[in-house]
Short mmCIF file of C-alpha atoms and ligand atoms in Angstrom, two decimals:
data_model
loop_
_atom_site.label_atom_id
_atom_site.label_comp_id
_atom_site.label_asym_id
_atom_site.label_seq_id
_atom_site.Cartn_x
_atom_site.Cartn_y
_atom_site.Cartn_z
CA UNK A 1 -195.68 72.48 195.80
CA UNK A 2 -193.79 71.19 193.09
CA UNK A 3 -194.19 72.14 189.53
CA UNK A 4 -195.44 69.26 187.29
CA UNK A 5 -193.07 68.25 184.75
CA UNK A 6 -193.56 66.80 181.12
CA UNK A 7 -191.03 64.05 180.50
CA UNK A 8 -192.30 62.96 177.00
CA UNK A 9 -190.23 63.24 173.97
CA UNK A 10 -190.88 65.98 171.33
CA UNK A 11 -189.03 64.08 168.29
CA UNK A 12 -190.53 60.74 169.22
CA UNK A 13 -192.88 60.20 166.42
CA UNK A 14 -195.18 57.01 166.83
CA UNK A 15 -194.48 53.50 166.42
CA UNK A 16 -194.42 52.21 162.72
CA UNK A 17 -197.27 49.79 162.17
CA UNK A 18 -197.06 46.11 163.03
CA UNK A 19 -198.49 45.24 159.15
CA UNK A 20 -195.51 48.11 157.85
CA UNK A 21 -192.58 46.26 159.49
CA UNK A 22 -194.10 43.05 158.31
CA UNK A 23 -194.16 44.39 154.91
CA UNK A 24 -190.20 45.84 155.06
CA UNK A 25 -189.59 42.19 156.34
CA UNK A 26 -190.80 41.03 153.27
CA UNK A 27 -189.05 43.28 151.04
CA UNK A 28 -185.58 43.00 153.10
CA UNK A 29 -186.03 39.14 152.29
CA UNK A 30 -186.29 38.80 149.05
CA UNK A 31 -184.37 41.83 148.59
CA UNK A 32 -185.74 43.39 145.61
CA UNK A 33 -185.37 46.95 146.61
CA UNK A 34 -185.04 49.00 143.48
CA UNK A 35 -188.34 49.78 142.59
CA UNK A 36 -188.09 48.34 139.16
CA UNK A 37 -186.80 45.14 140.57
CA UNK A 38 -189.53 43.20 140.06
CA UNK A 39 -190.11 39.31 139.24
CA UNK A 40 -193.12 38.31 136.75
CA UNK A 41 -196.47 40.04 137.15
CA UNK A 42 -195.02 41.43 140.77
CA UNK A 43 -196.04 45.23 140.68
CA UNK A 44 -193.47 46.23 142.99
CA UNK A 45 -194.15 48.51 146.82
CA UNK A 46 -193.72 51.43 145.21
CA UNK A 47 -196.16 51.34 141.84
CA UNK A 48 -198.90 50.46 144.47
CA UNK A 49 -198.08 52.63 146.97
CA UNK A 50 -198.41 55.50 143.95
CA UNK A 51 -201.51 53.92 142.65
CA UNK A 52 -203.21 53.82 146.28
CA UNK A 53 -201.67 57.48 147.24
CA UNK A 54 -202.91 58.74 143.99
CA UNK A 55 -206.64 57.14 144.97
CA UNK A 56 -206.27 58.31 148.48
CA UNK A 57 -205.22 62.16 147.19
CA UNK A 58 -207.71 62.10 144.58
CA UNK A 59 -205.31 62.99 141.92
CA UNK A 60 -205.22 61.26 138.53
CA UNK A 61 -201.30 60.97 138.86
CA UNK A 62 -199.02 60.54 141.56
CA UNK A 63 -194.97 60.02 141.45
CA UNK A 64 -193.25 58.20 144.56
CA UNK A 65 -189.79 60.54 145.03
CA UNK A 66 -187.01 60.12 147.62
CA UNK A 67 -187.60 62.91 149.54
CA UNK A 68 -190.15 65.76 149.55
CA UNK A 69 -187.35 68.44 148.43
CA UNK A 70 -186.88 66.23 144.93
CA UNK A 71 -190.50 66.28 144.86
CA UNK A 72 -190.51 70.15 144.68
CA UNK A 73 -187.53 70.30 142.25
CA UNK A 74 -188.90 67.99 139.84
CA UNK A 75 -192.26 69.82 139.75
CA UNK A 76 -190.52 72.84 139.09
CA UNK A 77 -188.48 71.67 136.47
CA UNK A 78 -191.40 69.92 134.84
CA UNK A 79 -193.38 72.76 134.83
CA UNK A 80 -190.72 74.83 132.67
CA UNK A 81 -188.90 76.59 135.75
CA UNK A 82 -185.43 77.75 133.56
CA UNK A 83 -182.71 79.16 135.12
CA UNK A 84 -182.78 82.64 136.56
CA UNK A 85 -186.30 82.65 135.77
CA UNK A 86 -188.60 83.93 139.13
CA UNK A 87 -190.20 81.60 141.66
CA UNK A 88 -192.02 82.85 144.48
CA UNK A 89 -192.38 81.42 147.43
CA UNK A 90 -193.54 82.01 151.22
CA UNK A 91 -191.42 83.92 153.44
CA UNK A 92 -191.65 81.88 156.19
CA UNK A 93 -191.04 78.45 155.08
CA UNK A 94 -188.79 75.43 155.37
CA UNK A 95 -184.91 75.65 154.11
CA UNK A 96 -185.85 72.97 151.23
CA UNK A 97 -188.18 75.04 149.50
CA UNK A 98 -185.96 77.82 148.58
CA UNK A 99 -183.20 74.80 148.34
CA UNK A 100 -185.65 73.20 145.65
CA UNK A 101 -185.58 76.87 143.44
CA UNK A 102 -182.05 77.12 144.13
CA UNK A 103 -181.69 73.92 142.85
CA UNK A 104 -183.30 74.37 139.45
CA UNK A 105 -181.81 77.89 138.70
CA UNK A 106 -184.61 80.17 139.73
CA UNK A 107 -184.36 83.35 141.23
CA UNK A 108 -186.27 82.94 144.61
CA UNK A 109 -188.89 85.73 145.77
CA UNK A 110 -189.96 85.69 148.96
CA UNK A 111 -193.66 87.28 149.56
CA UNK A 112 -194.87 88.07 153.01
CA UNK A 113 -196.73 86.20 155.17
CA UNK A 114 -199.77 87.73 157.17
CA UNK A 115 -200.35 87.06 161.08
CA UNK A 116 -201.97 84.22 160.48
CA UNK A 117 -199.12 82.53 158.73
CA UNK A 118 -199.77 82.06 155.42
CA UNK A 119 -198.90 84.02 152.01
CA UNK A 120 -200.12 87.61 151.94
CA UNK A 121 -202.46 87.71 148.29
CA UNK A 122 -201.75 91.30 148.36
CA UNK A 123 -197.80 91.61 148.40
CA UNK A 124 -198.10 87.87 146.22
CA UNK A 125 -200.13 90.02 143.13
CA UNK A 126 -198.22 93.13 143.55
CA UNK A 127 -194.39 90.97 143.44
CA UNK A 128 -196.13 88.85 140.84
CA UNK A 129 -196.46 91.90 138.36
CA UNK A 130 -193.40 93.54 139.56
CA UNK A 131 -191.27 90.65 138.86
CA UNK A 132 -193.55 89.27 135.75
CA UNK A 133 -193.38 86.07 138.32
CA UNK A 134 -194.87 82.88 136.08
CA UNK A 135 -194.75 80.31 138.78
CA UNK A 136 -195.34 80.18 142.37
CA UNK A 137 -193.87 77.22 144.65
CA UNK A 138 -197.23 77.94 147.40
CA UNK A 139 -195.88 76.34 150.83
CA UNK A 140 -198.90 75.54 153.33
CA UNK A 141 -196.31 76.11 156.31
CA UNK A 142 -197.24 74.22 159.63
CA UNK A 143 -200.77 73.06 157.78
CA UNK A 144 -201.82 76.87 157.46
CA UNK A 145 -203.75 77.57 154.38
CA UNK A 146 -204.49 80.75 152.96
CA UNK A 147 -208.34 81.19 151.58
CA UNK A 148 -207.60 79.21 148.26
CA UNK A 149 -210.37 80.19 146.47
CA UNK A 150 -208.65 83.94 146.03
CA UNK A 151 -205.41 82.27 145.25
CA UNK A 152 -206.50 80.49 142.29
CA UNK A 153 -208.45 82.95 141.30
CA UNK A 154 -205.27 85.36 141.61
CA UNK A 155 -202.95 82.80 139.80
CA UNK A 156 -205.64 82.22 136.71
CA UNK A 157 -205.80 86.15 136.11
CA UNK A 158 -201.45 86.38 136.35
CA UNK A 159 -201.23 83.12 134.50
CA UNK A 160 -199.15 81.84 137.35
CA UNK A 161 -198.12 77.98 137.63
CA UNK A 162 -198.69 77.24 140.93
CA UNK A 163 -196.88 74.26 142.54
CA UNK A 164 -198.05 73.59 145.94
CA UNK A 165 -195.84 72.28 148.53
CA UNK A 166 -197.79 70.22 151.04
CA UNK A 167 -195.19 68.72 153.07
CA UNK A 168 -197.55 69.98 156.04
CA UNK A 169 -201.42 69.25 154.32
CA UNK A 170 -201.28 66.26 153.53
CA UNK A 171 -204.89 65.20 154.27
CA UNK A 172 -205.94 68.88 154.86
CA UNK A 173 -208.44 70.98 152.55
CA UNK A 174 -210.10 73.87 151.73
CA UNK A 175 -214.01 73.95 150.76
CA UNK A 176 -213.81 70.28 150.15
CA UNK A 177 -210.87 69.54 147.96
CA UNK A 178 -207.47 68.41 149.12
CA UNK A 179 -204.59 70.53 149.65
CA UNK A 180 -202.61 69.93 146.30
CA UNK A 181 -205.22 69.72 144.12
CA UNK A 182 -205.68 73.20 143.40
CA UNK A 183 -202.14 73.92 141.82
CA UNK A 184 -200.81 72.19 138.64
CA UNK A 185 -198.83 69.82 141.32
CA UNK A 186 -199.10 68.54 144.84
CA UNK A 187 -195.15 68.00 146.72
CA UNK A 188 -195.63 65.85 149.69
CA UNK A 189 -193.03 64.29 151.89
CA UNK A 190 -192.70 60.91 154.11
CA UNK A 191 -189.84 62.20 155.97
CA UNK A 192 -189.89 61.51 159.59
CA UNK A 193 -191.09 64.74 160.92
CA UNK A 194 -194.40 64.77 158.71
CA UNK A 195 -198.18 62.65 158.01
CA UNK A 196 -196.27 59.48 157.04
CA UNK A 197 -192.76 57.93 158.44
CA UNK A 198 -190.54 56.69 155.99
CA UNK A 199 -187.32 58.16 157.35
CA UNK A 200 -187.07 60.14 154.00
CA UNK A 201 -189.33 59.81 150.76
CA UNK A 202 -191.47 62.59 148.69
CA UNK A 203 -195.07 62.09 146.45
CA UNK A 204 -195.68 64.32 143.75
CA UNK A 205 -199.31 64.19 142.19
CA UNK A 206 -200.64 66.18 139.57
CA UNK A 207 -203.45 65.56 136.54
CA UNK A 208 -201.62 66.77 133.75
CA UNK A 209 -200.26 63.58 131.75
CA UNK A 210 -197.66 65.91 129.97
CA UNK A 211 -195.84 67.08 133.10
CA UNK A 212 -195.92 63.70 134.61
CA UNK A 213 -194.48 62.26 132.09
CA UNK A 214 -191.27 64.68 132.38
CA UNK A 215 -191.66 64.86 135.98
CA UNK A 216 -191.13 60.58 135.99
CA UNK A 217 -188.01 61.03 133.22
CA UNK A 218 -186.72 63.42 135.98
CA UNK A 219 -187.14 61.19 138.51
CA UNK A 220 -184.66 58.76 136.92
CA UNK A 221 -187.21 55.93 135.57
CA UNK A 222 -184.57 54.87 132.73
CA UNK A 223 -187.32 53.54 129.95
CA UNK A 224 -188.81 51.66 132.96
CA UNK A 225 -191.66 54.05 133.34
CA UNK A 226 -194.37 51.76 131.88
CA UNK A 227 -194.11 50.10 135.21
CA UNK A 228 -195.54 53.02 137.41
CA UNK A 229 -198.40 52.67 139.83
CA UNK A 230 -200.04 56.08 138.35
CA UNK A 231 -198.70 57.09 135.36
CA UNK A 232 -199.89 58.53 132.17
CA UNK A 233 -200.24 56.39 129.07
CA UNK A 234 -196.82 55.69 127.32
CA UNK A 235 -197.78 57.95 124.63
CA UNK A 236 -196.87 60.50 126.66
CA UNK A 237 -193.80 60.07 127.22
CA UNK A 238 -192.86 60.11 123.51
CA UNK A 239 -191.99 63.48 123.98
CA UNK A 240 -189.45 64.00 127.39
CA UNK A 241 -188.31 60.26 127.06
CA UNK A 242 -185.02 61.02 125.66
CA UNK A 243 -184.86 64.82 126.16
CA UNK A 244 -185.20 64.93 130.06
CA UNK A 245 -182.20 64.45 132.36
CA UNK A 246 -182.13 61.78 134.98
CA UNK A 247 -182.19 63.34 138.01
CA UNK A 248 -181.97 60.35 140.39
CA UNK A 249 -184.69 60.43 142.58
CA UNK A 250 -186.93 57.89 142.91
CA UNK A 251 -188.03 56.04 146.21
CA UNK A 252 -187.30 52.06 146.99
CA UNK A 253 -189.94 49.13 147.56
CA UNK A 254 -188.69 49.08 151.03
CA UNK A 255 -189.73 52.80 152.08
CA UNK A 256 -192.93 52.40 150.06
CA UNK A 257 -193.47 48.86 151.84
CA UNK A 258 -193.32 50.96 155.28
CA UNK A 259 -195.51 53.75 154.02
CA UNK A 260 -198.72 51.61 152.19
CA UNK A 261 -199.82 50.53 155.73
CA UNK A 262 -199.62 53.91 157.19
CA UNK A 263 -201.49 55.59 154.43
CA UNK A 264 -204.29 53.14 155.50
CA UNK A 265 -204.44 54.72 158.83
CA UNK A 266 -203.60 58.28 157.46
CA UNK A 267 -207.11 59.12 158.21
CA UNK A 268 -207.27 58.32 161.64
CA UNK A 269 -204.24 59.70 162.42
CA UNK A 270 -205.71 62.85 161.16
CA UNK A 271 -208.20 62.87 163.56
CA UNK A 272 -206.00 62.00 166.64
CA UNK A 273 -203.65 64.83 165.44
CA UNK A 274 -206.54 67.27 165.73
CA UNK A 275 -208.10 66.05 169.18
CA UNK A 276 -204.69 67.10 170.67
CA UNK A 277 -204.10 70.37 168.49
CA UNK A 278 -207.80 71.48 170.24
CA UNK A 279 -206.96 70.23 173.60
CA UNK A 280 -203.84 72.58 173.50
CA UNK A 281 -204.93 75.20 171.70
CA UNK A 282 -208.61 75.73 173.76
CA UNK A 283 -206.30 76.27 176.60
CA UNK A 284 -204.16 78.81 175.39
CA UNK A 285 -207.32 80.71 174.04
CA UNK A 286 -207.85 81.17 177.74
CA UNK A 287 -204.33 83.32 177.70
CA UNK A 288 -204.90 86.72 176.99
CA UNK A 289 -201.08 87.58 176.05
CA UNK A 290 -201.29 84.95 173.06
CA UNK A 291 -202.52 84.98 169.94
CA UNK A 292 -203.50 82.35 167.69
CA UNK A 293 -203.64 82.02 164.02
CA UNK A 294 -207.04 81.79 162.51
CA UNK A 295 -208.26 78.92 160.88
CA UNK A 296 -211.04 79.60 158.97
CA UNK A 297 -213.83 77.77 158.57
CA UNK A 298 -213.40 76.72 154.67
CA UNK A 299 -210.37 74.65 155.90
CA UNK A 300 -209.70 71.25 157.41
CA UNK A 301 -206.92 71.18 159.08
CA UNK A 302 -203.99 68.63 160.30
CA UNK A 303 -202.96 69.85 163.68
CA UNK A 304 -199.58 67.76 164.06
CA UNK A 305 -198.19 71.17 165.85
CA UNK A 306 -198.80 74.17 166.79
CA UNK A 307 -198.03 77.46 166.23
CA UNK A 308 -198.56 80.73 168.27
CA UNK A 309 -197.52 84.43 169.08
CA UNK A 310 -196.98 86.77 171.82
CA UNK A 311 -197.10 89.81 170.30
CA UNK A 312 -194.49 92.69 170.60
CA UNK A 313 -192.37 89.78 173.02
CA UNK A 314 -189.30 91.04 173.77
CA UNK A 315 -186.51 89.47 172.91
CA UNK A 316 -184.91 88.73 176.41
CA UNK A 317 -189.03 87.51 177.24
CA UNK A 318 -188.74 85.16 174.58
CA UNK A 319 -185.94 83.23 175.69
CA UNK A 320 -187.06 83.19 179.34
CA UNK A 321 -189.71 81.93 178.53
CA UNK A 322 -188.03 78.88 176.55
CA UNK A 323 -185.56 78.02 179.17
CA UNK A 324 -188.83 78.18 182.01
CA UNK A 325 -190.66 75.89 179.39
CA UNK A 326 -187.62 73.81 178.29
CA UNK A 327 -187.21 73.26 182.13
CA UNK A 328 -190.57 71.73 182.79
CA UNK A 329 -190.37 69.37 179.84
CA UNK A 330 -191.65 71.46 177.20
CA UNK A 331 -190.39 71.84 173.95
CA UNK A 332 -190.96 74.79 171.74
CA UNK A 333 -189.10 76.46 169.19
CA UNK A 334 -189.01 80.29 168.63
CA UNK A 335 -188.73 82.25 165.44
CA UNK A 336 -186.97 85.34 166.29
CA UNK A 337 -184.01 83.93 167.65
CA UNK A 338 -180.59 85.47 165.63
CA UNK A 339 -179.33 82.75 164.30
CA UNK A 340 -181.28 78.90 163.40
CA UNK A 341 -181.53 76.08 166.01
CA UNK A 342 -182.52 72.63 164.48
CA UNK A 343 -185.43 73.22 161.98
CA UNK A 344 -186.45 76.84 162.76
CA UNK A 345 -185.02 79.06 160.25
CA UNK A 346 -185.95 82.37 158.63
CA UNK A 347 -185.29 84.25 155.64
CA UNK A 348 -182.48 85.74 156.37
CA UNK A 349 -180.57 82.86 157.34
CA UNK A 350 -180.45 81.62 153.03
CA UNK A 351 -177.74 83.79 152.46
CA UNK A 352 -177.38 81.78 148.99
CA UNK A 353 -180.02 84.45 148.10
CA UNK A 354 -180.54 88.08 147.11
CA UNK A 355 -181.48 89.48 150.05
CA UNK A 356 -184.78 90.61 150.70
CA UNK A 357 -186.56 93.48 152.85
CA UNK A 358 -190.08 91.33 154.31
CA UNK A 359 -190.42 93.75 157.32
CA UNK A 360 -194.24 92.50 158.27
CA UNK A 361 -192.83 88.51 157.95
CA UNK A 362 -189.96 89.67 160.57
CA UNK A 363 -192.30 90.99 162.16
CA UNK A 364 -194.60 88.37 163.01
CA UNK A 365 -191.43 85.66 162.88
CA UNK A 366 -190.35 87.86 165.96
CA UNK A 367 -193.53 86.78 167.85
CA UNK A 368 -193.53 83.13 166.54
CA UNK A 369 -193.17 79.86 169.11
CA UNK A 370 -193.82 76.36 167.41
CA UNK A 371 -194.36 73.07 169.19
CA UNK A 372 -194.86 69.38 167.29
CA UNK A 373 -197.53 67.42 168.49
CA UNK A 374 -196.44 64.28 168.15
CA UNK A 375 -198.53 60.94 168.29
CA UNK A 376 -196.80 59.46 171.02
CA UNK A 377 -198.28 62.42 173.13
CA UNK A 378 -201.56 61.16 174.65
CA UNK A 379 -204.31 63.54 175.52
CA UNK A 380 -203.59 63.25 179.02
CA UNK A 381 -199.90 64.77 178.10
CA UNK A 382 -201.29 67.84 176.01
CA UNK A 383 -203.48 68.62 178.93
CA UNK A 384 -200.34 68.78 180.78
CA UNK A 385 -198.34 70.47 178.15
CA UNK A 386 -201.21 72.53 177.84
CA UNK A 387 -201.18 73.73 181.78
CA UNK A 388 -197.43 74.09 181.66
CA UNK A 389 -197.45 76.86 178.46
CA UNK A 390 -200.34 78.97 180.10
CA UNK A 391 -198.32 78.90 183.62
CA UNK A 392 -194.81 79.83 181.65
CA UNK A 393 -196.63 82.34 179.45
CA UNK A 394 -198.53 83.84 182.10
CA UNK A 395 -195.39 83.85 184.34
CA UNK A 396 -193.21 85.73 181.89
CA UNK A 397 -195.58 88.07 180.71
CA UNK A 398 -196.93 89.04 183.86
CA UNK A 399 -192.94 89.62 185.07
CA UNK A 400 -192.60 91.57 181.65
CA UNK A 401 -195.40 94.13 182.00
C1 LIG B 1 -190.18 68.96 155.41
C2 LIG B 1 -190.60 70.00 154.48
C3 LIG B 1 -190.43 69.89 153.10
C4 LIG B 1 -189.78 68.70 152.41
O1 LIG B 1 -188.81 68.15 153.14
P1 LIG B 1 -187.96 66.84 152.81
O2 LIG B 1 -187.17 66.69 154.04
O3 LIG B 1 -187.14 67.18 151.61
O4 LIG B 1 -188.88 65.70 152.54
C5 LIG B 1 -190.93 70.89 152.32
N1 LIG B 1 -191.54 71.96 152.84
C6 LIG B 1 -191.72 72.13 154.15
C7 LIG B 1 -192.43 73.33 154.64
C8 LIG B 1 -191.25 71.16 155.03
O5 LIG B 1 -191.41 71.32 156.34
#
């Protein structure tokens, strides 16, 4: 009998909204794209989008950006981040965040990550005090959150800024409150791959009216910031008005005109994400040779992919068992290749920095496979993607043992 085949499309995020093209239309006509290019009493795509993200987050602030990377940058730079001065960060994470220390000066330091894929507290105190660390750029890689409570509690006692990037939370908490509101900032991004579509684009939120203030000079807001969506008062802005640079990075009414309609669905989206993440992952609970990361209960996740390990794979098992998946349709990325394909990349591929020994993040990066779960998958397609990794995994490890 033939092998069933998956012929969906792993990069093919869903369609944008009916009301979000209607809304670009709009903007494209009358063509007032700069976001302070506004006519009379005409607030402008991208104040409201900020005002109704801000609402949505729960944050007292929020800052629309053009991409989530200038998100983290300015957050760091707002928050006092001078060069050579320490930032630690996740050791598994995505290229930008270490890009978005780079970018301000700091000295990156990587902290492990634990099995279940999300910052190790103990190595995070212990590299804290070694390196008398005063900020910490947090990144909830693929949605995982570590127990937040200890965090904070961590950060108050080593007076550690914490900037969280949320490029993969946003909409998922932890004992109730959002995912960016425990830090001084939240750094979200609308790029393609994430919650919202907007090709590129970033949201920063945060309730401190000081650091917003600098964090919107940064941004490039000329003395146009009295026309935010959710900004602080213009007292504020006394201060950084002429001593912050202009970084150039704000977003356009046409991205924000795209993104106001999905943030109305965000919600449900949410929801559909996590019907498929369970439909996949109850199945490969059935498989003994995987492992899965825990999610506690304290946290409410967004499953839009999944990650999970075969421990101790060997190298040659790994990629046998891509090529048998990639065969049948499947898509997944592994973490322990040599070198980076596409998006997967490790620590030891930013050469830019000092190189560092994080032996138990190789360790478990060596194990690591990765699939999106896009929303163009229906649930009938995870329970066939789901079939197809328990036959390849069992397969491979079966031929392995
Ligand atoms: C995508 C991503 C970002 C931000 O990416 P941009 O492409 O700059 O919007 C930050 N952190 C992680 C973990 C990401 O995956």
């Amino acid at each position: 009998m033939m092998k069933p085949v998956f012929s969906g499309s792993f990069t093919q995020q869903a369609k944008i909204p009916d009301a979000a093209i209607a809304a670009a239309l709009e903007v494209l006509r009358h063509g007032r794209l700069h976001r302070y290019n506004t006519v009379a009493a005409e607030p402008g795509e991208t104040a409201l989008l900020e005002q109704e993200f801000a609402h949505w987050q729960g944050a007292r602030y929020c800052l629309a950006c053009a991409s989530g990377g200038q998100a983290m940058q300015i957050a760091l730079r707002a928050a006092g981040v001078k060069s050579g001065d320490p930032v630690l960060t996740n050791g598994f994470t995505l290229a930008p965040v270490p890009g978005a220390i780079a970018a301000v000066g700091g000295a990156t330091v990587l902290v492990e990550v634990t099995a279940d894929l999300v910052i190790d507290l103990a190595d995070l105190e212990q590299k804290a005090r070694n390196v008398s660390a005063r900020y910490l750029l947090l990144s909830h890689m693929r949605g995982h959150l570590v127990d937040m409570k200890r965090l904070s509690d961590i950060a108050k006692r080593l007076n550690l800024t914490v900037i969280e990037d949320c490029a993969h939370t946003m909409g998922a908490s932890w004992a109730g409150t959002k995912s960016g509101n425990f830090g001084h900032a939240g750094c979200f991004s609308t790029q393609t791959y994430k919650h919202m579509n907007s090709g590129e684009g970033g949201l920063l939120t945060s309730n401190d009216p000081d650091f917003m203030a600098r964090a919107t000079i940064l941004s490039g807001s000329y003395m146009l910031y009295g026309r935010h969506g959710a900004g602080p008062d213009s007292e504020y802005f006394e201060g950084p008005r002429l001593n912050m640079p202009n970084m150039s990075a704000r977003m356009d009414n046409l991205r924000a005109a795209i993104l106001r309609p999905q943030l109305r669905e965000l919600d449900h989206s949410i929801e559909s994400w996590n019907e498929r993440y369970d439909i996949i992952a109850k199945h490969l609970k059935e498989c003994s040779a995987v492992a899965l990361p825990k999610r506690p209960d304290d946290g409410k996740f967004v499953g839009s992919s999944i990650q999970f390990r075969i421990p101790d794979i060997h190298p040659d098992t790994a990629n046998a068992l891509l090529a048998g998946l990639a065969q049948r349709g499947v898509e997944v990325k592994w973490f322990g290749g040599a070198t980076p394909i596409g998006f997967t990349s490790s620590h030891d591929s930013w050469r830019y920095l000092q190189r560092q020994s994080l032996p138990v993040t190789d360790n478990v990066l060596a194990s690591l496979f990765d699939m999106r779960l896009p929303l163009a998958f229906s649930l009938k397609d995870c329970a066939l993607i789901a079939d197809i990794l328990v036959d390849e995994i069992s397969a491979v490890t079966r031929a392995a043992a």
